[in-house]
Short mmCIF file of C-alpha atoms in Angstrom, two decimals:
data_model
loop_
_atom_site.label_atom_id
_atom_site.label_comp_id
_atom_site.label_asym_id
_atom_site.label_seq_id
_atom_site.Cartn_x
_atom_site.Cartn_y
_atom_site.Cartn_z
CA UNK A 1 -0.07 0.03 0.46
CA UNK A 2 1.73 3.29 -0.93
CA UNK A 3 1.68 6.10 1.33
CA UNK A 4 -0.68 8.75 1.38
CA UNK A 5 -1.12 10.25 4.65
CA UNK A 6 2.20 11.99 6.09
CA UNK A 7 1.61 13.29 10.01
CA UNK A 8 4.42 15.15 11.77
CA UNK A 9 4.47 16.94 15.01
CA UNK A 10 5.28 20.49 15.65
CA UNK A 11 5.76 21.56 19.53
CA UNK A 12 9.02 23.67 19.31
CA UNK A 13 9.66 26.94 17.02
CA UNK A 14 13.60 25.91 16.85
CA UNK A 15 12.76 22.61 15.28
CA UNK A 16 9.80 23.55 13.29
CA UNK A 17 11.61 24.36 9.92
CA UNK A 18 14.10 21.56 9.54
CA UNK A 19 10.66 18.61 10.53
CA UNK A 20 8.93 20.43 7.61
CA UNK A 21 11.98 20.05 5.47
CA UNK A 22 12.15 16.45 5.97
CA UNK A 23 7.96 15.38 6.27
CA UNK A 24 7.59 17.95 3.27
CA UNK A 25 10.55 16.13 0.91
CA UNK A 26 9.25 12.55 1.85
CA UNK A 27 5.71 13.67 1.09
CA UNK A 28 6.69 14.96 -1.88
CA UNK A 29 8.92 11.66 -3.10
CA UNK A 30 5.75 9.58 -2.29
CA UNK A 31 3.52 12.09 -3.46
CA UNK A 32 1.31 11.93 -0.23
CA UNK A 33 -0.26 14.37 1.65
CA UNK A 34 1.17 16.14 4.36
CA UNK A 35 -0.41 17.02 8.24
CA UNK A 36 0.81 19.22 11.02
CA UNK A 37 -0.77 19.28 14.29
CA UNK A 38 0.80 22.55 15.77
CA UNK A 39 0.61 21.81 19.82
CA UNK A 40 1.23 24.96 22.31
CA UNK A 41 2.20 23.28 25.45
CA UNK A 42 0.61 24.67 29.10
CA UNK A 43 3.81 23.62 31.20
CA UNK A 44 1.94 24.58 34.46
CA UNK A 45 1.65 22.52 37.33
CA UNK A 46 -1.23 23.27 39.04
CA UNK A 47 -0.36 21.21 42.23
CA UNK A 48 2.98 23.37 42.96
CA UNK A 49 1.39 27.04 43.77
CA UNK A 50 -0.31 28.09 46.57
CA UNK A 51 -4.35 29.08 45.90
CA UNK A 52 -4.42 32.48 45.42
CA UNK A 53 -1.88 32.66 42.95
CA UNK A 54 -2.91 28.97 40.73
CA UNK A 55 -5.42 30.69 38.39
CA UNK A 56 -3.42 33.66 37.35
CA UNK A 57 -0.72 30.92 37.04
CA UNK A 58 -3.10 29.33 35.11
CA UNK A 59 -4.32 32.38 32.46
CA UNK A 60 -0.49 33.06 32.13
CA UNK A 61 0.82 29.52 30.86
CA UNK A 62 -2.37 29.21 28.92
CA UNK A 63 -1.75 32.42 27.32
CA UNK A 64 2.71 31.70 26.34
CA UNK A 65 0.44 28.20 24.67
CA UNK A 66 -1.72 29.77 22.95
CA UNK A 67 1.09 32.17 21.44
CA UNK A 68 3.07 28.96 20.88
CA UNK A 69 0.89 27.21 18.78
CA UNK A 70 0.37 30.66 17.41
CA UNK A 71 3.54 31.17 15.98
CA UNK A 72 3.91 27.29 15.14
CA UNK A 73 0.93 27.09 13.00
CA UNK A 74 2.39 30.48 11.38
CA UNK A 75 5.96 28.96 10.20
CA UNK A 76 4.32 25.60 9.13
CA UNK A 77 1.73 27.55 7.27
CA UNK A 78 4.23 29.68 5.54
CA UNK A 79 7.04 26.85 4.89
CA UNK A 80 4.46 24.70 3.09
CA UNK A 81 3.02 27.57 0.81
CA UNK A 82 5.91 27.20 -0.68
CA UNK A 83 6.57 23.80 -1.32
CA UNK A 84 4.89 21.78 -4.44
CA UNK A 85 2.83 18.80 -1.45
CA UNK A 86 -1.05 18.83 -0.33
CA UNK A 87 -0.52 19.91 3.39
CA UNK A 88 -2.85 20.77 6.05
CA UNK A 89 -2.30 22.47 9.73
CA UNK A 90 -4.01 21.94 12.95
CA UNK A 91 -3.18 23.54 15.76
CA UNK A 92 -4.15 23.49 19.53
CA UNK A 93 -2.85 23.44 23.39
CA UNK A 94 -2.81 20.86 25.62
CA UNK A 95 -0.95 19.79 28.81
CA UNK A 96 2.20 18.07 28.88
CA UNK A 97 -0.04 15.01 30.58
CA UNK A 98 -2.15 15.17 27.32
CA UNK A 99 0.83 15.42 24.74
CA UNK A 100 0.40 11.41 24.07
CA UNK A 101 -3.70 11.53 23.79
CA UNK A 102 -3.81 14.51 21.13
CA UNK A 103 -0.88 13.19 19.39
CA UNK A 104 -1.94 9.58 19.29
CA UNK A 105 -5.41 10.87 18.39
CA UNK A 106 -3.98 12.20 14.93
CA UNK A 107 -1.46 9.81 14.34
CA UNK A 108 -3.86 6.74 14.07
CA UNK A 109 -5.08 8.05 10.58
CA UNK A 110 -1.27 8.32 9.20
CA UNK A 111 0.35 6.02 7.00
CA UNK A 112 3.59 7.00 8.60
CA UNK A 113 4.88 9.76 10.98
CA UNK A 114 7.58 11.78 10.33
CA UNK A 115 9.35 13.21 12.84
CA UNK A 116 13.31 14.72 14.36
CA UNK A 117 15.47 12.65 16.03
CA UNK A 118 14.04 13.29 19.79
CA UNK A 119 17.73 12.63 21.64
CA UNK A 120 20.12 15.17 21.48
CA UNK A 121 21.41 18.18 23.83
CA UNK A 122 18.71 20.52 22.78
CA UNK A 123 16.01 18.10 22.49
CA UNK A 124 13.01 18.48 24.48
CA UNK A 125 11.09 15.97 25.97
CA UNK A 126 7.37 16.39 24.27
CA UNK A 127 9.63 14.89 21.29
CA UNK A 128 10.60 11.81 22.78
CA UNK A 129 6.93 11.77 24.20
CA UNK A 130 5.63 12.53 20.67
CA UNK A 131 7.34 9.61 18.96
CA UNK A 132 6.33 7.08 22.09
CA UNK A 133 2.89 8.51 21.31
CA UNK A 134 3.08 7.60 17.82
CA UNK A 135 4.50 4.07 17.89
CA UNK A 136 3.35 2.58 21.00
CA UNK A 137 -0.21 4.23 21.61
CA UNK A 138 -1.28 4.97 17.96
CA UNK A 139 0.48 1.84 16.39
CA UNK A 140 1.67 3.90 13.53
CA UNK A 141 5.33 3.61 11.80
CA UNK A 142 7.32 6.70 12.73
CA UNK A 143 10.12 7.45 10.16
CA UNK A 144 13.01 9.32 12.36
CA UNK A 145 15.18 11.24 10.91
CA UNK A 146 18.76 12.86 12.24
CA UNK A 147 18.32 16.58 11.67
CA UNK A 148 21.50 17.03 9.16
CA UNK A 149 20.42 13.69 7.04
CA UNK A 150 18.10 13.95 3.96
CA UNK A 151 15.06 12.72 3.81
CA UNK A 152 15.10 9.67 2.30
CA UNK A 153 12.00 9.68 -0.07
CA UNK A 154 13.29 6.78 -2.14
CA UNK A 155 16.51 5.59 -0.78
CA UNK A 156 18.81 3.62 -2.75
CA UNK A 157 19.69 1.02 -0.16
CA UNK A 158 17.88 0.51 2.95
CA UNK A 159 19.13 -2.02 5.63
CA UNK A 160 16.66 -4.42 7.54
CA UNK A 161 17.29 -5.36 11.13
CA UNK A 162 15.64 -9.07 11.28
CA UNK A 163 15.28 -10.87 14.54
CA UNK A 164 12.27 -12.62 13.26
CA UNK A 165 10.05 -10.51 15.92
CA UNK A 166 6.55 -9.35 15.31
CA UNK A 167 7.59 -6.26 15.72
CA UNK A 168 10.72 -5.99 12.78
CA UNK A 169 7.92 -7.72 10.58
CA UNK A 170 5.80 -5.14 11.00
CA UNK A 171 8.67 -2.08 10.44
CA UNK A 172 9.43 -4.13 7.03
CA UNK A 173 5.63 -4.26 5.80
CA UNK A 174 5.49 -0.65 6.77
CA UNK A 175 8.61 0.03 4.71
CA UNK A 176 7.40 -2.11 1.47
CA UNK A 177 6.86 1.36 -1.13
CA UNK A 178 10.33 2.31 0.02
CA UNK A 179 11.53 -1.72 -0.42
CA UNK A 180 10.22 -2.02 -3.50
CA UNK A 181 11.71 0.97 -5.02
CA UNK A 182 15.21 0.75 -3.44
CA UNK A 183 17.91 -0.54 -5.87
CA UNK A 184 19.70 -2.97 -2.72
CA UNK A 185 17.87 -4.29 0.55
CA UNK A 186 19.74 -5.93 2.98
CA UNK A 187 18.40 -8.34 5.54
CA UNK A 188 21.49 -8.03 8.38
CA UNK A 189 20.69 -11.14 11.31
CA UNK A 190 23.58 -11.01 13.89
CA UNK A 191 24.15 -14.23 15.49
CA UNK A 192 21.18 -16.10 14.13
CA UNK A 193 19.97 -18.66 16.58
CA UNK A 194 21.41 -22.66 15.87
CA UNK A 195 18.18 -24.06 17.27
CA UNK A 196 14.84 -23.61 15.86
CA UNK A 197 13.38 -24.14 12.20
CA UNK A 198 15.37 -21.28 10.43
CA UNK A 199 18.61 -22.05 11.81
CA UNK A 200 19.67 -23.52 8.29
CA UNK A 201 18.98 -20.64 6.20
CA UNK A 202 18.43 -17.04 8.67
CA UNK A 203 16.60 -14.78 7.16
CA UNK A 204 15.27 -16.89 4.23
CA UNK A 205 11.73 -16.81 4.73
CA UNK A 206 11.80 -12.88 4.37
CA UNK A 207 13.93 -12.37 1.67
CA UNK A 208 11.23 -14.85 -0.01
CA UNK A 209 8.60 -12.54 0.82
CA UNK A 210 9.99 -9.44 -0.44
CA UNK A 211 11.31 -10.92 -3.35
CA UNK A 212 7.75 -11.90 -4.45
CA UNK A 213 6.87 -8.21 -3.94
CA UNK A 214 9.99 -7.05 -6.56
CA UNK A 215 12.51 -6.22 -3.76
CA UNK A 216 16.03 -6.97 -4.66
CA UNK A 217 17.63 -8.02 -1.19
CA UNK A 218 20.03 -9.68 -0.06
CA UNK A 219 21.24 -11.81 3.42
CA UNK A 220 24.19 -10.89 5.48
CA UNK A 221 24.50 -12.98 8.54
CA UNK A 222 26.93 -11.45 10.90
CA UNK A 223 28.71 -11.82 14.25
CA UNK A 224 27.98 -9.55 17.44
CA UNK A 225 31.49 -8.37 17.59
CA UNK A 226 30.60 -5.51 19.95
CA UNK A 227 28.83 -5.09 23.24
CA UNK A 228 25.61 -4.14 21.58
CA UNK A 229 23.84 -5.22 19.22
CA UNK A 230 22.77 -1.25 18.22
CA UNK A 231 26.47 -0.81 17.65
CA UNK A 232 26.83 -3.52 14.92
CA UNK A 233 24.03 -2.40 13.06
CA UNK A 234 25.24 1.25 12.99
CA UNK A 235 29.06 0.18 12.12
CA UNK A 236 27.32 -2.87 8.92
CA UNK A 237 24.96 0.15 7.38
CA UNK A 238 27.72 2.56 7.34
CA UNK A 239 30.16 -0.03 5.86
CA UNK A 240 27.44 -0.94 3.08
CA UNK A 241 26.56 3.38 2.85
CA UNK A 242 22.75 2.64 3.25
CA UNK A 243 20.29 5.64 3.50
CA UNK A 244 18.20 3.82 6.00
CA UNK A 245 17.23 1.19 8.79
CA UNK A 246 14.23 -0.37 9.14
CA UNK A 247 13.46 -2.40 12.82
CA UNK A 248 10.87 -3.19 15.35
CA UNK A 249 10.16 -0.75 18.54
CA UNK A 250 10.46 -2.42 21.68
CA UNK A 251 9.35 -0.91 24.76
CA UNK A 252 8.66 -0.99 28.54
CA UNK A 253 5.44 -0.73 30.04
CA UNK A 254 4.85 2.47 32.02
CA UNK A 255 1.77 1.84 33.89
CA UNK A 256 -0.67 1.42 30.92
CA UNK A 257 1.64 3.18 28.28
CA UNK A 258 5.76 2.25 27.04
CA UNK A 259 9.07 4.00 26.63
CA UNK A 260 11.24 3.41 24.01
CA UNK A 261 13.27 0.10 25.53
CA UNK A 262 17.41 0.71 25.69
CA UNK A 263 18.34 -1.07 22.30
CA UNK A 264 16.08 1.02 20.64
CA UNK A 265 17.46 4.42 22.26
CA UNK A 266 20.87 3.26 21.65
CA UNK A 267 20.18 3.04 17.97
CA UNK A 268 18.32 6.34 17.72
CA UNK A 269 20.93 8.36 19.97
CA UNK A 270 23.97 7.25 17.39
CA UNK A 271 21.83 6.96 14.02
CA UNK A 272 23.20 8.40 11.69
CA UNK A 273 20.83 7.83 8.80
CA UNK A 274 16.95 7.84 8.85
CA UNK A 275 15.34 4.39 10.80
CA UNK A 276 11.58 3.88 9.94
CA UNK A 277 10.43 1.46 13.08
CA UNK A 278 7.39 0.26 14.08
CA UNK A 279 6.23 -1.64 17.01
#
């Protein structure tokens, strides 16, 4: 199924232009519609103020959030007006505790969410929360793009991190439109199990599935020569000049929600190419 609805979230004006550049470039390459949600965040925590100050603090915080939302909305409209993509912009205000609900409610009606990499010295917690909301609450694939990377509308070489998990398979299915267009897709299997039905042909069934979709695919079986699987995968991606990584997103339970697990976070922290994830 081709990508027809691309979605992104803007919560910080200093990252708005870069996020829109990546999302618009991808939407243009895929001939898709781009929707941008511009959220002003009310950061007040009323439980920490004495009663007489609560109303005033809340009003000031809401006004700041509304102003932030308007600035993001205008920045998005001004930028997208000068692109060739079909687009829509929606603005609103939310408290941090309710951010997940708003993002998930919109992301679940998209084919793919395009977001800037949420980790870095100047990143805010709402960027991580937006990615987690799309992945775990909306159950929508997310393309996470490093700030200085090129948005891969049609990447030439794609690496699939394959471990036979449901998450990895779902990410692969989500990436099919790009996998078909790629010159080469590498199914990377790190230290395959010595027991099990696929021990003699690791990655074979996935390669067969992809080949029947017209994907040009090869299997790379490699050893875990570094402490972390993410390090091995990133080095292999660099060595093979891959433009994108496709992998499952793994999380840990946080009450009724989920947060990104250690391996997924390590990958996102260090990745220099876009990473398409699904849970």
